[in-house]
mmCIF file of C-alpha atoms and ligand atoms in Angstrom:
data_model
loop_
_atom_site.group_PDB
_atom_site.id
_atom_site.type_symbol
_atom_site.label_atom_id
_atom_site.label_comp_id
_atom_site.label_asym_id
_atom_site.label_seq_id
_atom_site.Cartn_x
_atom_site.Cartn_y
_atom_site.Cartn_z
ATOM 1 C CA MET A 649 -0.233 -0.308 -0.191
ATOM 2 C CA THR A 650 1.435 4.149 -0.115
ATOM 3 C CA ALA A 651 2.087 5.282 2.030
ATOM 4 C CA PRO A 652 0.595 8.807 2.935
ATOM 5 C CA SER A 653 3.966 10.063 3.462
ATOM 6 C CA ASP A 654 5.056 9.190 -0.078
ATOM 7 C CA ALA A 655 5.168 12.448 -2.895
ATOM 8 C CA SER A 656 2.596 10.924 -4.583
ATOM 9 C CA PHE A 657 0.316 10.147 -2.593
ATOM 10 C CA GLU A 658 -3.339 10.698 -3.691
ATOM 11 C CA PRO A 659 -6.242 10.815 -0.788
ATOM 12 C CA VAL A 660 -8.898 9.076 -1.727
ATOM 13 C CA ARG A 661 -12.322 11.715 -2.177
ATOM 14 C CA ASP A 662 -16.315 11.210 -1.792
ATOM 15 C CA THR A 663 -18.362 12.074 -4.843
ATOM 16 C CA LEU A 664 -17.742 16.182 -3.403
ATOM 17 C CA GLY A 665 -14.262 16.141 -3.150
ATOM 18 C CA ARG A 666 -13.865 15.277 0.487
ATOM 19 C CA PRO A 667 -10.555 13.241 1.468
ATOM 20 C CA LEU A 668 -10.749 10.487 3.638
ATOM 21 C CA ARG A 669 -8.945 12.118 6.399
ATOM 22 C CA ASN A 670 -10.358 11.685 10.337
ATOM 23 C CA LEU A 671 -11.840 8.623 11.644
ATOM 24 C CA ARG A 672 -13.613 8.765 15.030
ATOM 25 C CA LEU A 673 -13.095 5.116 16.575
ATOM 26 C CA SER A 674 -15.831 3.802 19.283
ATOM 27 C CA VAL A 675 -13.876 1.336 21.843
ATOM 28 C CA THR A 676 -16.695 0.388 23.665
ATOM 29 C CA ASP A 677 -20.511 1.271 23.160
ATOM 30 C CA ARG A 678 -20.686 1.219 27.479
ATOM 31 C CA CYS A 679 -21.237 4.202 29.314
ATOM 32 C CA ASN A 680 -20.358 4.794 33.138
ATOM 33 C CA LEU A 681 -23.017 8.602 32.110
ATOM 34 C CA ARG A 682 -26.675 8.623 31.506
ATOM 35 C CA CYS A 683 -27.057 12.229 29.414
ATOM 36 C CA SER A 684 -30.164 13.099 29.062
ATOM 37 C CA TYR A 685 -29.612 14.275 25.349
ATOM 38 C CA CYS A 686 -27.347 10.785 24.550
ATOM 39 C CA MET A 687 -28.873 7.834 26.845
ATOM 40 C CA PRO A 688 -31.988 8.885 28.837
ATOM 41 C CA GLU A 689 -34.126 5.975 28.655
ATOM 42 C CA PRO A 690 -33.873 2.908 31.422
ATOM 43 C CA ASP A 691 -32.645 0.354 30.021
ATOM 44 C CA TYR A 692 -30.581 -0.207 26.251
ATOM 45 C CA VAL A 693 -29.216 -3.403 23.900
ATOM 46 C CA TRP A 694 -25.840 -3.816 24.382
ATOM 47 C CA LEU A 695 -23.779 -5.215 20.905
ATOM 48 C CA PRO A 696 -22.946 -8.273 21.954
ATOM 49 C CA ARG A 697 -18.755 -8.816 23.748
ATOM 50 C CA SER A 698 -18.364 -10.984 20.420
ATOM 51 C CA GLU A 699 -18.281 -8.381 18.529
ATOM 52 C CA LEU A 700 -16.082 -6.379 19.446
ATOM 53 C CA LEU A 701 -12.745 -5.344 17.862
ATOM 54 C CA THR A 702 -10.383 -6.995 20.052
ATOM 55 C CA PHE A 703 -7.390 -4.380 20.111
ATOM 56 C CA GLU A 704 -5.143 -6.444 17.676
ATOM 57 C CA GLU A 705 -8.655 -5.678 14.971
ATOM 58 C CA LEU A 706 -8.786 -1.674 16.039
ATOM 59 C CA ALA A 707 -5.347 -1.852 15.880
ATOM 60 C CA ARG A 708 -4.907 -2.821 12.701
ATOM 61 C CA VAL A 709 -8.533 -0.765 11.207
ATOM 62 C CA VAL A 710 -6.186 2.437 11.502
ATOM 63 C CA ARG A 711 -3.523 1.060 10.356
ATOM 64 C CA ILE A 712 -5.799 0.648 7.192
ATOM 65 C CA PHE A 713 -7.054 4.141 7.405
ATOM 66 C CA SER A 714 -3.622 5.344 7.192
ATOM 67 C CA SER A 715 -2.604 4.193 4.227
ATOM 68 C CA LEU A 716 -6.311 4.939 2.883
ATOM 69 C CA GLY A 717 -4.854 9.218 3.944
ATOM 70 C CA VAL A 718 -6.619 9.117 8.122
ATOM 71 C CA ASP A 719 -3.951 11.068 9.529
ATOM 72 C CA ARG A 720 -6.440 11.860 12.732
ATOM 73 C CA VAL A 721 -7.712 9.405 15.023
ATOM 74 C CA ARG A 722 -10.150 10.114 18.490
ATOM 75 C CA LEU A 723 -10.803 7.062 20.486
ATOM 76 C CA THR A 724 -14.558 7.435 21.388
ATOM 77 C CA GLY A 725 -17.250 5.411 22.273
ATOM 78 C CA GLY A 726 -19.647 5.665 24.794
ATOM 79 C CA GLU A 727 -16.933 6.031 27.271
ATOM 80 C CA PRO A 728 -13.498 4.747 26.411
ATOM 81 C CA LEU A 729 -11.856 5.132 29.414
ATOM 82 C CA LEU A 730 -14.306 1.278 30.532
ATOM 83 C CA ARG A 731 -12.511 -0.232 27.562
ATOM 84 C CA GLN A 732 -9.769 -2.652 30.000
ATOM 85 C CA GLU A 733 -5.819 -1.663 28.929
ATOM 86 C CA LEU A 734 -7.196 1.625 26.783
ATOM 87 C CA PRO A 735 -3.524 3.016 27.397
ATOM 88 C CA GLU A 736 -2.178 0.415 25.246
ATOM 89 C CA LEU A 737 -4.422 0.498 22.814
ATOM 90 C CA VAL A 738 -3.349 3.596 22.723
ATOM 91 C CA ARG A 739 0.254 2.654 21.982
ATOM 92 C CA ARG A 740 -1.192 0.483 18.982
ATOM 93 C CA VAL A 741 -2.248 2.273 17.314
ATOM 94 C CA ALA A 742 -0.069 5.433 18.049
ATOM 95 C CA ALA A 743 2.315 3.113 16.564
ATOM 96 C CA GLY A 744 1.706 2.557 13.517
ATOM 97 C CA PRO A 745 2.055 5.081 10.693
ATOM 98 C CA GLY A 746 1.215 8.043 9.437
ATOM 99 C CA LEU A 747 -0.690 10.073 12.166
ATOM 100 C CA ARG A 748 -0.742 13.386 13.637
ATOM 101 C CA ASP A 749 -3.475 13.661 16.414
ATOM 102 C CA LEU A 750 -4.384 10.723 17.920
ATOM 103 C CA ALA A 751 -7.115 12.225 20.574
ATOM 104 C CA LEU A 752 -9.138 10.843 22.825
ATOM 105 C CA THR A 753 -13.709 12.074 23.759
ATOM 106 C CA THR A 754 -14.290 11.586 27.914
ATOM 107 C CA ASN A 755 -16.222 12.296 30.734
ATOM 108 C CA GLY A 756 -14.274 12.301 32.345
ATOM 109 C CA VAL A 757 -15.331 9.922 35.081
ATOM 110 C CA LEU A 758 -12.887 7.552 35.107
ATOM 111 C CA LEU A 759 -9.716 10.092 33.215
ATOM 112 C CA GLU A 760 -8.261 11.313 36.974
ATOM 113 C CA ALA A 761 -6.006 7.440 37.329
ATOM 114 C CA LEU A 762 -5.595 7.460 33.581
ATOM 115 C CA ALA A 763 -4.702 10.657 32.215
ATOM 116 C CA ARG A 764 -0.530 9.765 33.149
ATOM 117 C CA PRO A 765 -0.727 5.771 31.236
ATOM 118 C CA LEU A 766 -2.804 7.569 27.825
ATOM 119 C CA ARG A 767 -0.162 10.647 27.622
ATOM 120 C CA GLU A 768 2.929 8.006 28.429
ATOM 121 C CA ALA A 769 1.541 5.498 25.881
ATOM 122 C CA GLY A 770 1.102 8.049 23.363
ATOM 123 C CA LEU A 771 -2.603 9.786 22.987
ATOM 124 C CA THR A 772 -1.637 13.404 21.768
ATOM 125 C CA ARG A 773 -5.268 15.315 23.418
ATOM 126 C CA VAL A 774 -8.197 14.775 25.654
ATOM 127 C CA THR A 775 -10.941 15.894 25.476
ATOM 128 C CA VAL A 776 -13.377 16.451 28.378
ATOM 129 C CA SER A 777 -17.668 16.439 27.862
ATOM 130 C CA LEU A 778 -18.425 19.485 31.047
ATOM 131 C CA ASP A 779 -22.458 20.754 31.115
ATOM 132 C CA THR A 780 -21.965 21.981 34.317
ATOM 133 C CA LEU A 781 -20.583 23.347 36.899
ATOM 134 C CA ARG A 782 -22.855 22.862 39.366
ATOM 135 C CA PRO A 783 -22.865 19.525 41.020
ATOM 136 C CA ASP A 784 -26.738 19.034 41.237
ATOM 137 C CA ARG A 785 -26.893 19.802 37.864
ATOM 138 C CA PHE A 786 -24.906 17.220 36.483
ATOM 139 C CA GLN A 787 -27.375 13.861 38.993
ATOM 140 C CA ALA A 788 -30.308 16.110 36.597
ATOM 141 C CA LEU A 789 -28.174 15.584 33.351
ATOM 142 C CA THR A 790 -26.921 12.635 33.488
ATOM 143 C CA ARG A 791 -28.546 10.715 36.454
ATOM 144 C CA ARG A 792 -25.496 10.032 38.081
ATOM 145 C CA ASP A 793 -23.424 12.007 40.945
ATOM 146 C CA GLU A 794 -20.213 11.656 39.338
ATOM 147 C CA HIS A 795 -19.048 15.435 39.205
ATOM 148 C CA ALA A 796 -16.352 15.090 41.369
ATOM 149 C CA ARG A 797 -14.275 12.390 39.168
ATOM 150 C CA VAL A 798 -14.787 14.237 36.331
ATOM 151 C CA LEU A 799 -13.574 17.976 37.599
ATOM 152 C CA ALA A 800 -10.639 15.713 39.102
ATOM 153 C CA GLY A 801 -10.280 13.838 35.975
ATOM 154 C CA ILE A 802 -9.884 17.658 33.937
ATOM 155 C CA ALA A 803 -7.539 18.592 36.897
ATOM 156 C CA ALA A 804 -5.176 16.220 36.260
ATOM 157 C CA VAL A 805 -4.906 17.031 32.950
ATOM 158 C CA ARG A 806 -3.841 19.675 34.261
ATOM 159 C CA GLU A 807 -1.275 19.175 36.624
ATOM 160 C CA LEU A 808 0.492 16.448 33.345
ATOM 161 C CA GLY A 809 0.769 20.465 31.614
ATOM 162 C CA TRP A 810 -1.192 18.406 29.036
ATOM 163 C CA PRO A 811 -1.615 20.104 26.172
ATOM 164 C CA GLY A 812 -4.737 20.862 23.838
ATOM 165 C CA LEU A 813 -6.615 20.109 26.704
ATOM 166 C CA LYS A 814 -11.045 20.605 25.583
ATOM 167 C CA LEU A 815 -13.423 20.990 26.851
ATOM 168 C CA ASP A 816 -17.313 20.411 24.907
ATOM 169 C CA THR A 817 -21.117 21.283 26.078
ATOM 170 C CA VAL A 818 -24.131 20.127 25.258
ATOM 171 C CA VAL A 819 -26.143 23.456 25.620
ATOM 172 C CA LEU A 820 -30.107 22.777 26.485
ATOM 173 C CA ARG A 821 -32.069 25.456 27.038
ATOM 174 C CA GLY A 822 -33.796 25.806 30.703
ATOM 175 C CA ARG A 823 -30.468 22.704 32.119
ATOM 176 C CA ASN A 824 -27.217 24.133 31.667
ATOM 177 C CA ASP A 825 -28.072 27.739 28.943
ATOM 178 C CA ASP A 826 -27.320 30.340 31.760
ATOM 179 C CA GLU A 827 -23.556 28.873 32.103
ATOM 180 C CA LEU A 828 -22.467 29.868 28.736
ATOM 181 C CA LEU A 829 -19.960 32.460 31.370
ATOM 182 C CA SER A 830 -18.470 30.155 33.600
ATOM 183 C CA LEU A 831 -18.588 28.286 32.193
ATOM 184 C CA LEU A 832 -16.067 29.938 29.865
ATOM 185 C CA ALA A 833 -14.325 30.649 32.222
ATOM 186 C CA PHE A 834 -13.304 27.373 34.754
ATOM 187 C CA ALA A 835 -11.634 26.537 30.676
ATOM 188 C CA LYS A 836 -10.166 29.905 30.961
ATOM 189 C CA GLU A 837 -8.395 28.715 34.714
ATOM 190 C CA GLN A 838 -7.486 25.174 33.663
ATOM 191 C CA GLY A 839 -5.827 26.290 30.409
ATOM 192 C CA ALA A 840 -8.470 24.512 27.801
ATOM 193 C CA GLU A 841 -10.602 25.908 25.260
ATOM 194 C CA LEU A 842 -14.386 25.264 25.469
ATOM 195 C CA ARG A 843 -16.918 24.547 23.040
ATOM 196 C CA PHE A 844 -20.219 24.798 23.182
ATOM 197 C CA ILE A 845 -21.861 21.237 20.907
ATOM 198 C CA GLU A 846 -25.419 22.202 19.109
ATOM 199 C CA TYR A 847 -28.199 19.991 20.836
ATOM 200 C CA MET A 848 -28.184 17.894 18.028
ATOM 201 C CA ASP A 849 -31.169 15.152 17.230
ATOM 202 C CA VAL A 850 -29.018 12.209 16.487
ATOM 203 C CA GLY A 851 -28.697 8.748 17.725
ATOM 204 C CA GLY A 852 -29.981 8.837 21.056
ATOM 205 C CA ALA A 853 -31.916 12.158 21.598
ATOM 206 C CA THR A 854 -35.297 11.122 21.299
ATOM 207 C CA ARG A 855 -36.542 14.221 23.673
ATOM 208 C CA TRP A 856 -35.674 16.066 21.399
ATOM 209 C CA ARG A 857 -37.056 19.220 20.471
ATOM 210 C CA ARG A 858 -36.236 22.386 18.187
ATOM 211 C CA GLU A 859 -37.082 24.700 21.211
ATOM 212 C CA ASP A 860 -34.615 23.007 23.776
ATOM 213 C CA VAL A 861 -31.962 23.637 20.805
ATOM 214 C CA VAL A 862 -29.544 26.762 21.653
ATOM 215 C CA SER A 863 -28.465 28.215 18.266
ATOM 216 C CA ARG A 864 -25.285 29.887 17.368
ATOM 217 C CA ALA A 865 -26.282 32.776 16.932
ATOM 218 C CA GLU A 866 -28.248 32.558 19.876
ATOM 219 C CA MET A 867 -24.954 31.550 22.186
ATOM 220 C CA LEU A 868 -23.233 34.024 20.435
ATOM 221 C CA GLU A 869 -25.059 37.032 21.375
ATOM 222 C CA ARG A 870 -25.297 36.053 24.902
ATOM 223 C CA ILE A 871 -21.556 35.914 24.931
ATOM 224 C CA SER A 872 -21.434 39.612 24.430
ATOM 225 C CA ALA A 873 -24.097 40.832 25.941
ATOM 226 C CA GLU A 874 -21.033 40.296 28.358
ATOM 227 C CA HIS A 875 -17.256 41.006 26.459
ATOM 228 C CA GLY A 876 -18.061 43.126 23.381
ATOM 229 C CA ALA A 877 -17.549 42.555 20.259
ATOM 230 C CA VAL A 878 -16.509 38.799 19.799
ATOM 231 C CA GLU A 879 -13.962 38.684 16.877
ATOM 232 C CA PRO A 880 -14.789 35.158 14.357
ATOM 233 C CA LEU A 881 -11.316 33.223 13.956
ATOM 234 C CA HIS A 882 -10.723 32.364 10.411
ATOM 235 C CA GLU A 883 -8.692 28.825 10.092
ATOM 236 C CA GLU A 884 -8.635 26.270 7.470
ATOM 237 C CA GLY A 885 -10.170 28.539 4.951
ATOM 238 C CA LEU A 886 -10.781 27.040 2.301
ATOM 239 C CA PRO A 887 -11.176 29.255 -0.859
ATOM 240 C CA GLY A 888 -13.941 30.977 -2.136
ATOM 241 C CA GLY A 889 -14.866 31.637 1.642
ATOM 242 C CA VAL A 890 -15.495 27.831 2.485
ATOM 243 C CA ARG A 891 -14.946 26.816 5.670
ATOM 244 C CA GLY A 892 -12.564 24.178 7.428
ATOM 245 C CA ARG A 893 -12.279 21.353 8.336
ATOM 246 C CA ALA A 894 -12.876 21.580 11.966
ATOM 247 C CA PRO A 895 -16.386 21.097 13.148
ATOM 248 C CA ALA A 896 -15.592 23.549 15.336
ATOM 249 C CA GLU A 897 -16.070 27.777 14.043
ATOM 250 C CA ARG A 898 -13.862 29.443 17.053
ATOM 251 C CA PHE A 899 -13.960 32.239 18.235
ATOM 252 C CA ARG A 900 -12.150 35.391 20.367
ATOM 253 C CA LEU A 901 -12.873 37.748 23.538
ATOM 254 C CA SER A 902 -11.500 40.504 23.348
ATOM 255 C CA ASP A 903 -9.117 39.270 27.242
ATOM 256 C CA GLY A 904 -8.053 36.585 25.041
ATOM 257 C CA THR A 905 -10.309 34.261 25.749
ATOM 258 C CA THR A 906 -10.365 31.458 22.437
ATOM 259 C CA PHE A 907 -13.353 28.692 22.678
ATOM 260 C CA GLY A 908 -15.125 27.296 19.422
ATOM 261 C CA ILE A 909 -19.402 26.336 18.844
ATOM 262 C CA ILE A 910 -20.253 23.128 16.718
ATOM 263 C CA ALA A 911 -23.009 23.848 15.090
ATOM 264 C CA SER A 912 -24.677 20.869 13.762
ATOM 265 C CA THR A 913 -27.848 21.661 13.651
ATOM 266 C CA THR A 914 -28.871 25.319 12.680
ATOM 267 C CA ALA A 915 -24.660 25.423 10.282
ATOM 268 C CA PRO A 916 -24.077 22.754 9.720
ATOM 269 C CA PHE A 917 -20.199 21.642 8.490
ATOM 270 C CA CYS A 918 -21.062 18.742 5.625
ATOM 271 C CA ARG A 919 -18.791 20.324 3.332
ATOM 272 C CA THR A 920 -16.218 20.006 3.981
ATOM 273 C CA CYS A 921 -17.005 16.706 6.555
ATOM 274 C CA ASP A 922 -13.269 14.331 6.400
ATOM 275 C CA ARG A 923 -15.367 12.382 8.753
ATOM 276 C CA SER A 924 -15.572 8.828 9.243
ATOM 277 C CA ARG A 925 -16.993 6.226 12.614
ATOM 278 C CA VAL A 926 -16.390 2.752 12.852
ATOM 279 C CA THR A 927 -18.496 1.576 16.085
ATOM 280 C CA ALA A 928 -16.936 -0.524 18.146
ATOM 281 C CA ASP A 929 -17.818 -3.944 16.286
ATOM 282 C CA GLY A 930 -16.351 -2.307 13.665
ATOM 283 C CA THR A 931 -19.568 -1.177 11.223
ATOM 284 C CA TRP A 932 -17.845 1.951 9.743
ATOM 285 C CA PHE A 933 -20.120 4.937 8.559
ATOM 286 C CA LEU A 934 -20.155 7.400 6.635
ATOM 287 C CA CYS A 935 -21.501 9.452 8.232
ATOM 288 C CA LEU A 936 -23.132 10.231 11.906
ATOM 289 C CA TYR A 937 -26.848 10.215 10.519
ATOM 290 C CA ALA A 938 -26.972 7.043 8.652
ATOM 291 C CA ARG A 939 -28.694 4.911 9.180
ATOM 292 C CA ALA A 940 -27.089 1.987 7.803
ATOM 293 C CA GLY A 941 -22.203 1.561 7.908
ATOM 294 C CA LEU A 942 -20.894 -1.263 6.103
ATOM 295 C CA ASN A 943 -19.751 -4.113 8.251
ATOM 296 C CA LEU A 944 -15.889 -3.998 8.201
ATOM 297 C CA ARG A 945 -16.534 -7.332 11.040
ATOM 298 C CA GLN A 946 -16.594 -9.701 8.209
ATOM 299 C CA ALA A 947 -13.542 -8.835 6.253
ATOM 300 C CA LEU A 948 -11.391 -8.301 8.808
ATOM 301 C CA ARG A 949 -12.366 -12.119 11.301
ATOM 302 C CA GLY A 950 -12.854 -14.137 7.612
ATOM 303 C CA GLY A 951 -8.942 -13.705 6.579
ATOM 304 C CA ALA A 952 -9.477 -10.412 4.475
ATOM 305 C CA SER A 953 -5.954 -8.764 3.647
ATOM 306 C CA ASP A 954 -5.262 -5.237 4.130
ATOM 307 C CA GLU A 955 -5.168 -4.056 0.613
ATOM 308 C CA THR A 956 -8.356 -5.865 0.091
ATOM 309 C CA ILE A 957 -10.363 -3.901 2.965
ATOM 310 C CA ALA A 958 -8.680 -1.139 2.218
ATOM 311 C CA GLN A 959 -9.941 -0.993 -1.492
ATOM 312 C CA LEU A 960 -13.716 -2.606 0.868
ATOM 313 C CA VAL A 961 -13.706 1.591 2.115
ATOM 314 C CA ARG A 962 -12.118 3.333 -0.492
ATOM 315 C CA LEU A 963 -15.100 2.386 -2.515
ATOM 316 C CA GLY A 964 -16.445 3.362 -0.751
ATOM 317 C CA TRP A 965 -16.428 6.850 0.444
ATOM 318 C CA LYS A 966 -15.481 7.327 -3.384
ATOM 319 C CA GLY A 967 -19.162 6.618 -4.605
ATOM 320 C CA ARG A 968 -20.461 8.968 -0.591
ATOM 321 C CA THR A 969 -22.542 11.315 -0.838
ATOM 322 C CA ASP A 970 -23.721 12.085 2.673
ATOM 323 C CA ARG A 971 -24.624 15.761 3.767
ATOM 324 C CA GLY A 972 -26.914 14.189 7.137
ATOM 325 C CA ALA A 973 -26.880 17.011 9.514
ATOM 326 C CA GLU A 974 -27.625 19.975 5.534
ATOM 327 C CA GLN A 975 -30.415 17.171 4.552
ATOM 328 C CA ARG A 976 -32.487 17.593 8.364
ATOM 329 C CA LEU A 977 -31.165 21.741 8.034
ATOM 330 C CA ALA A 978 -34.353 21.333 5.575
ATOM 331 C CA LEU A 979 -36.883 19.806 6.966
ATOM 332 C CA GLN A 980 -39.669 21.804 7.443
ATOM 333 C CA HIS A 981 -40.971 19.401 10.717
ATOM 334 C CA ARG A 982 -37.577 18.370 12.718
ATOM 335 C CA GLU A 983 -38.183 15.181 14.862
ATOM 336 C CA PRO A 984 -35.789 13.224 16.324
ATOM 337 C CA LEU A 985 -34.095 11.157 13.550
ATOM 338 C CA ALA A 986 -35.307 7.815 15.140
ATOM 339 C CA ASP A 987 -37.223 5.900 18.139
ATOM 340 C CA VAL A 988 -37.038 4.079 20.183
ATOM 341 C CA ALA A 989 -37.669 0.721 19.336
ATOM 342 C CA GLU A 990 -35.400 1.699 16.082
ATOM 343 C CA LEU A 991 -33.233 2.042 18.434
ATOM 344 C CA ARG A 992 -33.897 -1.289 20.615
ATOM 345 C CA GLU A 993 -33.618 -2.760 17.208
ATOM 346 C CA ASP A 994 -30.264 -0.944 15.883
ATOM 347 C CA PRO A 995 -27.905 -0.107 18.787
ATOM 348 C CA ARG A 996 -25.570 0.951 15.755
ATOM 349 C CA LEU A 997 -28.291 4.412 15.741
ATOM 350 C CA GLU A 998 -27.094 5.019 19.615
ATOM 351 C CA MET A 999 -24.721 7.602 19.332
ATOM 352 C CA HIS A 1000 -22.610 6.059 22.070
ATOM 353 C CA THR A 1001 -22.179 3.166 20.020
ATOM 354 C CA ARG A 1002 -20.948 6.092 16.752
ATOM 355 C CA GLY A 1003 -19.316 7.745 19.843
ATOM 356 C CA GLY A 1004 -21.060 11.241 17.767
HETATM 357 N N1 SAM B 344 -18.671 9.031 26.500
HETATM 358 C C1 SAM B 344 -17.072 10.173 25.995
HETATM 359 C C2 SAM B 344 -18.494 11.671 26.233
HETATM 360 O O1 SAM B 344 -19.305 12.106 26.737
HETATM 361 O O2 SAM B 344 -17.254 13.095 25.910
HETATM 362 C C3 SAM B 344 -17.728 10.171 24.411
HETATM 363 C C4 SAM B 344 -18.031 9.631 23.320
HETATM 364 S S1 SAM B 344 -19.647 11.856 23.358
HETATM 365 C C5 SAM B 344 -21.358 10.096 22.042
HETATM 366 C C6 SAM B 344 -19.194 11.921 22.490
HETATM 367 C C7 SAM B 344 -19.983 13.284 22.412
HETATM 368 O O3 SAM B 344 -21.210 13.398 21.640
HETATM 369 C C8 SAM B 344 -20.119 14.076 23.780
HETATM 370 O O4 SAM B 344 -19.142 15.198 24.083
HETATM 371 C C9 SAM B 344 -21.210 13.842 24.072
HETATM 372 O O5 SAM B 344 -21.607 15.351 24.133
HETATM 373 C C10 SAM B 344 -22.254 14.659 22.663
HETATM 374 N N2 SAM B 344 -23.234 13.666 22.014
HETATM 375 C C11 SAM B 344 -23.611 13.171 22.540
HETATM 376 N N3 SAM B 344 -25.834 13.141 22.420
HETATM 377 C C12 SAM B 344 -25.701 14.330 21.629
HETATM 378 C C13 SAM B 344 -26.536 14.636 21.127
HETATM 379 N N4 SAM B 344 -27.197 14.921 21.055
HETATM 380 N N5 SAM B 344 -26.103 16.582 20.659
HETATM 381 C C14 SAM B 344 -25.249 16.464 20.932
HETATM 382 N N6 SAM B 344 -23.924 16.256 20.856
HETATM 383 C C15 SAM B 344 -24.357 15.236 21.461
HETATM 384 FE FE1 SF4 B 345 -23.300 10.703 27.996
HETATM 385 FE FE2 SF4 B 345 -21.344 10.407 26.779
HETATM 386 FE FE3 SF4 B 345 -22.453 9.040 27.610
HETATM 387 FE FE4 SF4 B 345 -22.765 9.737 25.797
HETATM 388 S S1 SF4 B 345 -21.825 8.119 25.668
HETATM 389 S S2 SF4 B 345 -24.682 9.466 28.149
HETATM 390 S S3 SF4 B 345 -23.095 11.565 26.112
HETATM 391 S S4 SF4 B 345 -21.354 10.564 28.823
HETATM 392 FE FE1 SF4 B 346 -20.416 14.635 7.861
HETATM 393 FE FE2 SF4 B 346 -22.616 14.001 8.106
HETATM 394 FE FE3 SF4 B 346 -21.651 14.772 10.488
HETATM 395 FE FE4 SF4 B 346 -22.588 16.165 7.887
HETATM 396 S S1 SF4 B 346 -24.308 15.011 9.378
HETATM 397 S S2 SF4 B 346 -21.172 17.293 9.032
HETATM 398 S S3 SF4 B 346 -22.051 14.615 6.758
HETATM 399 S S4 SF4 B 346 -20.818 12.984 9.510
#
């Protein structure tokens, strides 16, 4: 296989010319929280354990995707820190060729003890999800009393002097939207960059309602009411003023604080989307909103060579037309993508299976 570092290397492109660059790799569908926008139900159907990819298989998947141009990988879940021996997986993935960035998205509950081993294993960046600074609210939002442990996890990353810490906040009207400013101040104190995420109607968000979404425009209005002008940062711009490929648009306050907004609901970024997802059982999804994915586990376990699997992925990406969030935006009446019965029928539709 040609290595991405070769001068002759051409990344595979989809029907809209988008290269395959980013991979979100889910390492488990289990979670130790029950966030109301992701896992609101009393119980769940889990992926069969025998179908979860082994570390060897996960590292092989990354190697194959790297050979096609993927140079940024994010480990996610469910809660990725629930996967036993995660630092060992990080070590194996980081040892592969061609990766520029190996990041992790976590709810932070188990991070305090794992921060150092993960960093030593070669993880480059950590993003911690934090929706509130109030323990009582945390309990109401996640149905678990774990706020103190999340804060301890964030502190552990800071104490290591680990650069690139991000905090992700899903903004929900009437639940935590009065904390935009205090969360910004907290992130600044921690040396982290905060990213506000619009509430999305995907996966387990079965209680999603349009009126609960706080839009990017409204967030900016509220922040500038306190901080004055908010300066947009134009980075990684593409010709013609098209936004770069990072999902978050970044902004700067007059005191120099930077933050991001991921406006997938009201201003999606499908035109530049270079990411795909592999679930913990090896199903490859071309879009967060896709109804179906390609079963790579069968190929991985059925004796296919790396080149054969790479060819499957190459062909899949070349035919990609997905613009899920943009299509949702065009709908007149918008309600959750899937209902509870559909999610029970196919847990791969869940956000906690796809990795967000
Ligand atoms: N458990 C880890 C965590 O929460 O960071 C990683 C997996 S979680 C599915 C990844 C991200 O998806 C989290 O930042 C979470 O807040 C986000 N997410 C889940 N459901 C969402 C929804 N309905 N709208 C917007 N973001 C959502
Ligand atoms: Fe919350 Fe992440 Fe767990 Fe979903 S997977 S319930 S967002 S912690
Ligand atoms: Fe990419 Fe699909 Fe999300 Fe659009 S909706 S940004 S195509 S993953």
